[in-house]
CSV table of C-alpha atoms in Angstrom, one decimal:
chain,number,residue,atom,x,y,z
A,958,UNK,CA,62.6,42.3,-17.2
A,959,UNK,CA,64.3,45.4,-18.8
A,960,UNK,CA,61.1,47.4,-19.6
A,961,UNK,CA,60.9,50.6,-17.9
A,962,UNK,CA,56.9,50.3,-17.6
A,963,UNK,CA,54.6,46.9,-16.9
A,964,UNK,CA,50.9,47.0,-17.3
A,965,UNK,CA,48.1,45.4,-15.7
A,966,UNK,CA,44.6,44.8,-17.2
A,967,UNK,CA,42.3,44.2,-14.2
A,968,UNK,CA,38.5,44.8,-13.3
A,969,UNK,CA,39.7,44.9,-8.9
A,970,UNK,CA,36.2,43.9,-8.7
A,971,UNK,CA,37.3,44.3,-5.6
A,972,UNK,CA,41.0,44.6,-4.8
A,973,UNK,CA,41.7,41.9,-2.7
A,974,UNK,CA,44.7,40.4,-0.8
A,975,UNK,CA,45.4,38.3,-4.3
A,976,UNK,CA,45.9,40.7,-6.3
A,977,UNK,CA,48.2,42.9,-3.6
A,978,UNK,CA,50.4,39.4,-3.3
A,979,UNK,CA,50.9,39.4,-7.3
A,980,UNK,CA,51.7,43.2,-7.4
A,981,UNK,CA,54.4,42.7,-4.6
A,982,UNK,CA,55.7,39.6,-6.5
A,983,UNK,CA,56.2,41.9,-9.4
A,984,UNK,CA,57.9,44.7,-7.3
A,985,UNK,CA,59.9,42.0,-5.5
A,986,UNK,CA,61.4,40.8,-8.5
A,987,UNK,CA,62.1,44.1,-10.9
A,988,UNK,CA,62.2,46.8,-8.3
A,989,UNK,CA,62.6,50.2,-10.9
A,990,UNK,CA,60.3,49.5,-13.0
A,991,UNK,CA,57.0,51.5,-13.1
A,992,UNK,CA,53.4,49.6,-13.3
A,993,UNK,CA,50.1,50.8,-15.2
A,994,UNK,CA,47.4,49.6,-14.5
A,995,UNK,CA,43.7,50.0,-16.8
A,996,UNK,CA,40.5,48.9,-15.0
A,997,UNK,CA,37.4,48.7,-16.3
A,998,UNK,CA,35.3,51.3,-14.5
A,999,UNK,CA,31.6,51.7,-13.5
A,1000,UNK,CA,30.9,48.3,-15.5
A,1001,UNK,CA,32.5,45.1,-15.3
A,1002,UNK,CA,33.0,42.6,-18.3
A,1003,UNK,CA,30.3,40.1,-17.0
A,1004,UNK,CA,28.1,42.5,-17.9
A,1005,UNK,CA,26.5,44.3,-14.7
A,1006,UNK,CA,28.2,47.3,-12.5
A,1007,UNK,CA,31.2,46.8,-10.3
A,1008,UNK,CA,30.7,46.5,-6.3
A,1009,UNK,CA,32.1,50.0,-5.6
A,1010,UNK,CA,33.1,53.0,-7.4
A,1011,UNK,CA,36.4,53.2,-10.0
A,1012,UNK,CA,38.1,56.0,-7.4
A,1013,UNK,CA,38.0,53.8,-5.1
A,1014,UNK,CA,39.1,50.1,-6.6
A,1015,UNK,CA,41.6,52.4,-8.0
A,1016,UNK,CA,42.9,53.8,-4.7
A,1017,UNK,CA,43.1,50.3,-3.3
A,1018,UNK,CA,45.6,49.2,-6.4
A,1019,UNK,CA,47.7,52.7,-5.8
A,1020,UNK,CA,48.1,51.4,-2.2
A,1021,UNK,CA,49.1,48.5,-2.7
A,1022,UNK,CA,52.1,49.5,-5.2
A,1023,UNK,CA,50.8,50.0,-8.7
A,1024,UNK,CA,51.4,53.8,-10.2
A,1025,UNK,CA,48.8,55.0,-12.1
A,1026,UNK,CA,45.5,53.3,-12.7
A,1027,UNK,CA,43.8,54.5,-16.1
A,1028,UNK,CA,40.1,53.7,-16.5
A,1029,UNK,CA,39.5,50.9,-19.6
A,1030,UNK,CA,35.9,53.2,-21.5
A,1031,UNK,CA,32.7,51.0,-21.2
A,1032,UNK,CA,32.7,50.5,-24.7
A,1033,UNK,CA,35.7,48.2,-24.7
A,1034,UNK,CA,34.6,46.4,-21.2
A,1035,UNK,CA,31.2,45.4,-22.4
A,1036,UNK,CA,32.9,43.4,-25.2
A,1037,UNK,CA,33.7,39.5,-25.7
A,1038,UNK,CA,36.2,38.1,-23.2
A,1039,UNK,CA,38.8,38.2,-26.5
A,1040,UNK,CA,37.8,42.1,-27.5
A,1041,UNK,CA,38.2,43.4,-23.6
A,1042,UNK,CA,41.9,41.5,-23.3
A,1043,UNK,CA,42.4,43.0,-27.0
A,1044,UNK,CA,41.2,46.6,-26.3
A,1045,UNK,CA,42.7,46.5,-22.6
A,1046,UNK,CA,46.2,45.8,-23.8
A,1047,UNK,CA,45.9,47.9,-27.0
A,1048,UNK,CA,45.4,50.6,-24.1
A,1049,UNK,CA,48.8,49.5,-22.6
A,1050,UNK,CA,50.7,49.3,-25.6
A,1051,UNK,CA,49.1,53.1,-26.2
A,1052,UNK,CA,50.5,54.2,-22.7
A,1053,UNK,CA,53.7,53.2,-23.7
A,1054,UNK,CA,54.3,50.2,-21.5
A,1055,UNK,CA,56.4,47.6,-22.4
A,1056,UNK,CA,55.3,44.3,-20.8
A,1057,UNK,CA,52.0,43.0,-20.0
A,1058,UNK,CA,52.1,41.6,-16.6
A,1059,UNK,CA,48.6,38.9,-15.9
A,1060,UNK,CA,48.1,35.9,-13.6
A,1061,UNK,CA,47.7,32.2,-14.5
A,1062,UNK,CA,46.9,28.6,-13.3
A,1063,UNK,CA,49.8,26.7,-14.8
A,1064,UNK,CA,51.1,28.0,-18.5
A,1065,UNK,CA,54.4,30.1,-19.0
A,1066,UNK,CA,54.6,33.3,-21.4
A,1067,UNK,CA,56.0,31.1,-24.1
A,1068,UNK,CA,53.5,28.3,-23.7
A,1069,UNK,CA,50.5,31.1,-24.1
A,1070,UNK,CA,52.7,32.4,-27.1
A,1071,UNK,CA,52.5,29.0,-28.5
A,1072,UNK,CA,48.7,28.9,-28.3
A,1073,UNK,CA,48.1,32.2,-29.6
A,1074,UNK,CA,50.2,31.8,-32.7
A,1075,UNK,CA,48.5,28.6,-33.9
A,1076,UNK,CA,45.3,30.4,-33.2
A,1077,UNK,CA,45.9,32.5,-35.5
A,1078,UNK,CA,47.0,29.8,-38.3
A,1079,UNK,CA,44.4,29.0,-40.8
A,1080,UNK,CA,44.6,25.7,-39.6
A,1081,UNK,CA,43.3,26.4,-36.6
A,1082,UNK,CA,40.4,28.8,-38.0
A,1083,UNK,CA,39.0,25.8,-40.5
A,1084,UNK,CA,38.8,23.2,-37.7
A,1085,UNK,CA,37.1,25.9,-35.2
A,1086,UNK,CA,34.4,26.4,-38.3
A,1087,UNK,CA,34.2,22.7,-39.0
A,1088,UNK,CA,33.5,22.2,-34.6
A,1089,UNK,CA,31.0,25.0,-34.8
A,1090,UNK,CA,29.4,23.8,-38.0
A,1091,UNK,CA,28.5,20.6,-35.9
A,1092,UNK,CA,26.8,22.5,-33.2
A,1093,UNK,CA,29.7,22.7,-30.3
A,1094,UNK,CA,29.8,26.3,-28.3
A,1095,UNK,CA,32.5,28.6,-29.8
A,1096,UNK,CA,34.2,27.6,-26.3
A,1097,UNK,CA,34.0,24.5,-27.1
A,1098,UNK,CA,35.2,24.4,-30.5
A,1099,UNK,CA,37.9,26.6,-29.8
A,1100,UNK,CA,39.3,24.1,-27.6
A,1101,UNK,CA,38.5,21.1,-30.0
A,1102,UNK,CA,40.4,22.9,-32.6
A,1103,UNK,CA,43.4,23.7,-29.7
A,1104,UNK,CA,43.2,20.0,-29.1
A,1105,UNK,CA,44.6,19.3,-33.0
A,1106,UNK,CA,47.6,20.8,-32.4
A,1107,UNK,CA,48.2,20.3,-28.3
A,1108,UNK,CA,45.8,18.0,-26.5
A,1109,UNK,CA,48.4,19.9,-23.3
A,1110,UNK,CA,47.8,23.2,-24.1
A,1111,UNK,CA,43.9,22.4,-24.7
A,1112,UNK,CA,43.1,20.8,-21.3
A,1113,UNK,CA,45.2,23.7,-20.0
A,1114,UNK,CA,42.9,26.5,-21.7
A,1115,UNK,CA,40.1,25.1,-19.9
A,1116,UNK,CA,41.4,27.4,-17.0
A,1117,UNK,CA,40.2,31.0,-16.6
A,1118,UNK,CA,43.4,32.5,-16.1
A,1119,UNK,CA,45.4,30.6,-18.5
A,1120,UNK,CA,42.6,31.1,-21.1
A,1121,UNK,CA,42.9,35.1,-20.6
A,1122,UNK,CA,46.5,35.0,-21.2
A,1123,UNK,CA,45.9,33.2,-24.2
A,1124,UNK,CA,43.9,36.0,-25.3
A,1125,UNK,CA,46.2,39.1,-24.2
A,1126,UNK,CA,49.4,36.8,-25.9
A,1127,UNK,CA,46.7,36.5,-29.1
A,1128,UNK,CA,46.5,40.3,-29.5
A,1129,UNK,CA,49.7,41.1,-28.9
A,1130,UNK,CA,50.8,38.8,-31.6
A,1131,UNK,CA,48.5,39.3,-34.3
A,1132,UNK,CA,49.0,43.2,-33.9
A,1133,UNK,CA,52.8,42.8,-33.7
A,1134,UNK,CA,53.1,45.1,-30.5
A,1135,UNK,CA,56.7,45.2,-29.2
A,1136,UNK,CA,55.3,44.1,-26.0
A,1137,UNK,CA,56.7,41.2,-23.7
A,1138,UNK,CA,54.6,38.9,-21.8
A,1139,UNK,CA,55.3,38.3,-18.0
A,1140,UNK,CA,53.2,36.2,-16.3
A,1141,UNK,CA,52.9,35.4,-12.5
A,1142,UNK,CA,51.8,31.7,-11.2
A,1143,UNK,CA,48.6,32.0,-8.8
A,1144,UNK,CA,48.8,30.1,-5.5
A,1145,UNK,CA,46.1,28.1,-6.4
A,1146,UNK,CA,45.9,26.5,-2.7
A,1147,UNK,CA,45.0,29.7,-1.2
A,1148,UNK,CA,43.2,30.9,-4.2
A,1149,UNK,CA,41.4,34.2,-3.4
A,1150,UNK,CA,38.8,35.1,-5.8
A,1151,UNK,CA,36.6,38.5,-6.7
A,1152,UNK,CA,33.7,36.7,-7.0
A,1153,UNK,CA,34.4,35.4,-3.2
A,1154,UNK,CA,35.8,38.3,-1.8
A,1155,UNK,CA,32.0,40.0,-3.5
A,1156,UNK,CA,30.0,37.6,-2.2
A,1157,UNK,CA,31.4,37.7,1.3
A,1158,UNK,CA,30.5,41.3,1.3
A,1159,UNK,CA,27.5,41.4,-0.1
A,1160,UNK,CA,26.3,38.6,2.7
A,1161,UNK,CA,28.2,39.8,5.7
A,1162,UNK,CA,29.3,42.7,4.8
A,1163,UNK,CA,32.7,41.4,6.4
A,1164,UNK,CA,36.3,42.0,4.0
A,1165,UNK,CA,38.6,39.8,5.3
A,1166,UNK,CA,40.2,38.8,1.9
A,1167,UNK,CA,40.7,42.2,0.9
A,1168,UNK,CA,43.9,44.1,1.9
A,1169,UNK,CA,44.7,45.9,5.4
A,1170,UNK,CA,43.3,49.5,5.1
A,1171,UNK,CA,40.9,48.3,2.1
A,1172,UNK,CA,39.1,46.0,4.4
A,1173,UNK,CA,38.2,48.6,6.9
A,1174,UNK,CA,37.0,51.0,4.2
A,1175,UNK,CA,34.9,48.3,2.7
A,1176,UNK,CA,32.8,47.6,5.4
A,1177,UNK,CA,32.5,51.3,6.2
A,1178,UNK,CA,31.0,51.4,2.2
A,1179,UNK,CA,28.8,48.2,3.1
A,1180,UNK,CA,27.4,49.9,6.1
A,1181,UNK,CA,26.5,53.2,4.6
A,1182,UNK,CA,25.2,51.3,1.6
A,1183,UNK,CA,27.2,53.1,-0.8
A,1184,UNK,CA,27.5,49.8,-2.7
A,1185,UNK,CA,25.6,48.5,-5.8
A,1186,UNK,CA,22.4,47.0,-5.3
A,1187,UNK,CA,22.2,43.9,-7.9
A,1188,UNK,CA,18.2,43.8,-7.5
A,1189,UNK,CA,17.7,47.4,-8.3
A,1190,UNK,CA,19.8,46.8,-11.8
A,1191,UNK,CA,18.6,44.0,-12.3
A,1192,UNK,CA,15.1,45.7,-12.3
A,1193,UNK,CA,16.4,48.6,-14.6
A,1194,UNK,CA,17.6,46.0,-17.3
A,1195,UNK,CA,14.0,44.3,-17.1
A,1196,UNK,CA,12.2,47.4,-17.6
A,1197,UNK,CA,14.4,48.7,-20.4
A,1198,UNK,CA,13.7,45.4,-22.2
A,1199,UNK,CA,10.0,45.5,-21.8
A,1200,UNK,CA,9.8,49.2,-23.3
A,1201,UNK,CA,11.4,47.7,-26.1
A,1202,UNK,CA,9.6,46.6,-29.1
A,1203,UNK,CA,11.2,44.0,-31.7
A,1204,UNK,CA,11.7,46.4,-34.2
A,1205,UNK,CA,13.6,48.6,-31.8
A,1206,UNK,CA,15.7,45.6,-30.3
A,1207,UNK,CA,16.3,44.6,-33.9
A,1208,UNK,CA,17.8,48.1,-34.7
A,1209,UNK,CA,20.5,48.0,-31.8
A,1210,UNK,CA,22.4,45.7,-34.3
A,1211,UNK,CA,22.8,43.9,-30.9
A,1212,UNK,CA,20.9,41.1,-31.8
A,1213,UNK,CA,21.6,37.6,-34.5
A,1214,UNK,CA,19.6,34.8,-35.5
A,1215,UNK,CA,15.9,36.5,-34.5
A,1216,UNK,CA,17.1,36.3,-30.8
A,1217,UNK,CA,15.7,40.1,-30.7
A,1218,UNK,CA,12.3,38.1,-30.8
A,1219,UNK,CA,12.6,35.7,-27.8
A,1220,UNK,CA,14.1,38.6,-26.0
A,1221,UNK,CA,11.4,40.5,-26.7
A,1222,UNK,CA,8.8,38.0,-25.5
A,1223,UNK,CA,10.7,36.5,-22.4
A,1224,UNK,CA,11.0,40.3,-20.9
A,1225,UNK,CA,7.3,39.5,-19.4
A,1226,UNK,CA,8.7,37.3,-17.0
A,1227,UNK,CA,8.4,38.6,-13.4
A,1228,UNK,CA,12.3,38.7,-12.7
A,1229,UNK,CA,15.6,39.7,-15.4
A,1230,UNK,CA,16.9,36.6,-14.0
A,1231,UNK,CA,13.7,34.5,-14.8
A,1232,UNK,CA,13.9,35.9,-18.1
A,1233,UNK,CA,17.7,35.2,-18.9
A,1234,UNK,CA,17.3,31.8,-17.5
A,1235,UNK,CA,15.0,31.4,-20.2
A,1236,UNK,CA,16.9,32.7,-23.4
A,1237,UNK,CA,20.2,31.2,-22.2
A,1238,UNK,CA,20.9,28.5,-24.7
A,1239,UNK,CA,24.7,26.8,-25.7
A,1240,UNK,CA,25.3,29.4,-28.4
A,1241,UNK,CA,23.6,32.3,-26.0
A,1242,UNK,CA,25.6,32.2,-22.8
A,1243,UNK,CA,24.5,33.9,-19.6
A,1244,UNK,CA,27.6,36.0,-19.6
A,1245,UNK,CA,26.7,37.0,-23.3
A,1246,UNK,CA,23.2,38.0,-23.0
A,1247,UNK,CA,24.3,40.2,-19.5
A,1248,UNK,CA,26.3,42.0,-21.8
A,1249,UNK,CA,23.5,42.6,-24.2
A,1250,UNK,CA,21.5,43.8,-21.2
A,1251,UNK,CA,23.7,46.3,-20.0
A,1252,UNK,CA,24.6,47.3,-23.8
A,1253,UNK,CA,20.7,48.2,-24.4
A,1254,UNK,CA,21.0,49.8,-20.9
A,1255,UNK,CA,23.8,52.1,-21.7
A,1256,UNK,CA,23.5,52.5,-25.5
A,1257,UNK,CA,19.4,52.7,-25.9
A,1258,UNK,CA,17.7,52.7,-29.2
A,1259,UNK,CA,19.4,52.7,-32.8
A,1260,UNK,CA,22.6,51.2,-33.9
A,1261,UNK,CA,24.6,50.6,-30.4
A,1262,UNK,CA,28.1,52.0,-29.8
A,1263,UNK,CA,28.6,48.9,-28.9
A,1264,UNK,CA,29.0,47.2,-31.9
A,1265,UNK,CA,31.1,49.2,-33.1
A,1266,UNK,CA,34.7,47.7,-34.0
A,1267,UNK,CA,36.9,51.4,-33.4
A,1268,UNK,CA,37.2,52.7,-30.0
A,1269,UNK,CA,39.0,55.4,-29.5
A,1270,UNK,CA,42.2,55.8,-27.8
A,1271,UNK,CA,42.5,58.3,-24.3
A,1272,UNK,CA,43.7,57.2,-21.0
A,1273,UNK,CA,41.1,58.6,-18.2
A,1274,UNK,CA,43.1,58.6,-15.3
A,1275,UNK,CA,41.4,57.1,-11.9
A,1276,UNK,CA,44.4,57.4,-9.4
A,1277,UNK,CA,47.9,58.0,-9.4
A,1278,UNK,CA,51.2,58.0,-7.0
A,1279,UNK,CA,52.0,61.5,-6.3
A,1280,UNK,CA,56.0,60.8,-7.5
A,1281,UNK,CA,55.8,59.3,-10.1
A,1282,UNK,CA,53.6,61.7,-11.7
A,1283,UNK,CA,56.4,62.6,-14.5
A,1284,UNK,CA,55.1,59.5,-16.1
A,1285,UNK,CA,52.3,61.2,-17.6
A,1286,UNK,CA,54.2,63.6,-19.5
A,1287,UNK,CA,55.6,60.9,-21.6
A,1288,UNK,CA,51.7,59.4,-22.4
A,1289,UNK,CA,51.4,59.8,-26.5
A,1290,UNK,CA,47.4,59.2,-26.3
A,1291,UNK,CA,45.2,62.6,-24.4
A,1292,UNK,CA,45.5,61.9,-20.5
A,1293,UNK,CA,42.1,62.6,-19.4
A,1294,UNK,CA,41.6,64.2,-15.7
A,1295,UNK,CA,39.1,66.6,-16.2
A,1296,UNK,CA,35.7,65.4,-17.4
A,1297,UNK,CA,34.0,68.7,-18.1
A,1298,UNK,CA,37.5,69.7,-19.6
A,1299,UNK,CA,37.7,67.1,-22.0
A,1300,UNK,CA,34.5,67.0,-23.0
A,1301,UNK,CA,34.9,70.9,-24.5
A,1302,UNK,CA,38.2,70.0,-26.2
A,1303,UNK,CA,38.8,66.5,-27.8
A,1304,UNK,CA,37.6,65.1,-30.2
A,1305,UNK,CA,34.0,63.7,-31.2
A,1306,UNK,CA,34.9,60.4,-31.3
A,1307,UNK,CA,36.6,60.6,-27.8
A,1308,UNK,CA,34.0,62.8,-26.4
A,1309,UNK,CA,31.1,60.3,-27.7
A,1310,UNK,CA,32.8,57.6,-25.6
A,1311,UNK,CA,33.0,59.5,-22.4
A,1312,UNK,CA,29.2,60.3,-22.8
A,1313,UNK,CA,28.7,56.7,-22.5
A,1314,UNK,CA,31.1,56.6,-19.7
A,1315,UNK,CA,29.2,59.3,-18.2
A,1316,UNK,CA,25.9,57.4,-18.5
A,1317,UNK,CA,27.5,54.3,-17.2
A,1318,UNK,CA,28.2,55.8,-14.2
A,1319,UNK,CA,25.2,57.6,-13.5
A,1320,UNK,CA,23.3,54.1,-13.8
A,1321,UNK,CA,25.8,52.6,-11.2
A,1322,UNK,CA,25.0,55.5,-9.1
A,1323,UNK,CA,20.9,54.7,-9.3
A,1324,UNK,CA,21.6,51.3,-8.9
A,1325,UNK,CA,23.2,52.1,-5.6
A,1326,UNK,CA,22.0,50.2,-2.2
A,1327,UNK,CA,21.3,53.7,-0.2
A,1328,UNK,CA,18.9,56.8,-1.8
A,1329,UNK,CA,22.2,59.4,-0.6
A,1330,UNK,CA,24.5,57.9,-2.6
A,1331,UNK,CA,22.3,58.3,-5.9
A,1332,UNK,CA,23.7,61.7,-7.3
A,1333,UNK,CA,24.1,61.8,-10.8
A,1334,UNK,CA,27.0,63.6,-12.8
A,1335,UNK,CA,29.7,62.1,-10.5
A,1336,UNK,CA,32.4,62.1,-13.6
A,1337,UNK,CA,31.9,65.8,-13.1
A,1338,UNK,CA,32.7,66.4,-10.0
A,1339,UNK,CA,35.7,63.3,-9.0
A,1340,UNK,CA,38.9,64.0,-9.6
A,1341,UNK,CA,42.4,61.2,-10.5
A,1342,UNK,CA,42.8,60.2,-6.5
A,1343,UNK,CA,46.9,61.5,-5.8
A,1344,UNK,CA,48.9,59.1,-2.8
């Protein structure tokens, strides 16, 4: 690898010992080079707000070898699986890195470049139409369409890792970014996942997949209840639904095919999940609609930021090793680590973004398990962590 700077685009929801083994592979292997690493922040892609704080997740990844963690805005994390690995590696590409460095089951960099390219083939586009035209999930078409070309690759891109690189190798491809593709093979035996590692903690309260030095700080978290309480947000989507009318769900822009109406109606069920369970359909996937929850959360009534196809480009820094600090000087995009700062300075567009950053994290912070930990305004007052 001859780039001087690798990214990473991760959620470290949390950081766990998985993660640290793939970071030391990567260090192992090409020991000068620098790694970035953008995280989504307050929310998390599935649509609902990370386990603990971004400071922290980020101070974990700083420990365990990556340089400087830059926070992905909310806008581009509640997006499609293919717009967050789009936006997250257009955010690398803006930080100057030269590789994109991601995990998978079984394909190589040039297997995922192989999938990517003929996704973007015409070819490919018609028979994904044709699939969907006869009522298979875009999932599903997607991979019926794959299947023309590489019945291989197809059954491969059933997994969730492989299927992500495909994306990240798609965007990289159809934007033409000088960017090479590394990847790194997860041991798969011992597979540690974040949803494990979460649901350990949230049960037990124990850490024992996380890292040395995480683990003991995320049990002190658990304890103290500086955590987020899924019932609590789960009641805040359920009420934000309910003082909803159709004609204000309808103007989010959020909504296709009338589902605005049987959101609408399902919100008087008793529990979010009760109602969810109930829209949830093959074309409306639970992921998908969690997203729209959390997008009506964060972006209220009128046309939603969300939908929105330009985000703007700034890299909001979490946490960062203290020597190689010179990196940021050579960072073309505004470095952000002064939210009150920026907020009086840059631009609209990037200042409109932060807003919603700011209003992202102040829902985490209600939604947290203990009343002490529920101070607003946090953005204001955190500063980048420095190790």
């Amino acid at each position: 690898m001859t780039n001087k700077i690798t990214g990473i685009v991760a959620e470290w929801n949390p950081f766990h010992r998985g993660h640290e083994a793939m970071i030391q592979k990567l260090k192992e292997n090409n020991p000068d080079i620098s790694i970035f690493g953008v995280m989504s922040g307050s929310f998390v892609q599935r649509g609902e707000p990370a386990l603990f704080d971004p400071w922290t997740r980020a101070k974990w990844a700083v420990e365990a070898g990556v340089d400087a963690i830059f926070e992905l805005p909310v806008l581009a994390t509640l997006q499609s699986a293919d717009r967050f690995a789009e936006e997250g590696a257009r955010l690398l590409f803006s930080l100057g890195c030269g590789t994109i460095y991601f995990g998978t089951e079984s394909l190589e960099a040039e297997e995922l470049k192989e999938a990517a390219s003929y996704g973007l083939t015409e070819a490919w586009k018609d028979s994904l139409h044709q699939f969907l035209k006869e009522g298979l999930s875009y999932a599903q078409a997607s991979a019926e369409a794959m299947r023309i070309h590489s019945p291989l690759l197809a059954e491969e891109l059933t997994k969730p890792n492989n299927l992500l690189g495909c994306r990240y190798a798609t965007a990289i491809l159809s934007h033409q970014w000088p960017m090479a593709i590394h990847v790194f093979h997860r041991d798969m035996e011992h597979n540690i996942s974040a949803t494990t590692a979460r649901k350990e903690l949230l049960e037990n309260g124990a850490a024992s997949l996380l890292p040395w030095g995480a683990n003991e700080e995320a049990e002190k978290l658990m304890k103290e209840g500086s955590f987020t309480d899924y019932h609590r947000y789960e009641e805040a989507c359920l009420l934000t639904s309910r003082l909803l009318d159709e004609k204000a769900l309808s103007s989010t822009g959020l909504f296709t095919e009338g589902l605005e109406h049987k959101w609408f109606r399902e919100s008087q069920r008793v529990s979010y999940k009760d109602m969810l369970d109930h829209i949830k359909s093959k074309r409306y996937l639970y992921s998908r609609l969690k997203r729209i929850g959390a997008q009506l959360l964060i972006g209220g009534t009128g046309p939603s930021p969300f939908t929105s196809r330009k985000i703007p480009s700034y890299a909001r820094l979490l946490a960062l090793r203290k020597e190689q600090s010179r990196l940021l000087n050579d960072i073309p995009i505004p470095v952000i680590t002064s939210m009150a700062k920026a907020l009086r300075t840059l631009p609209p567009a990037i200042t409109a973004s932060l807003l919603l950053d700011i209003k992202a994290s102040d829902i985490r912070s209600w939604c947290l398990h203990e009343e002490n930990f529920r101070a607003a305004r946090q953005e204001y007052y955190k500063s980048p962590i420095v190790l």
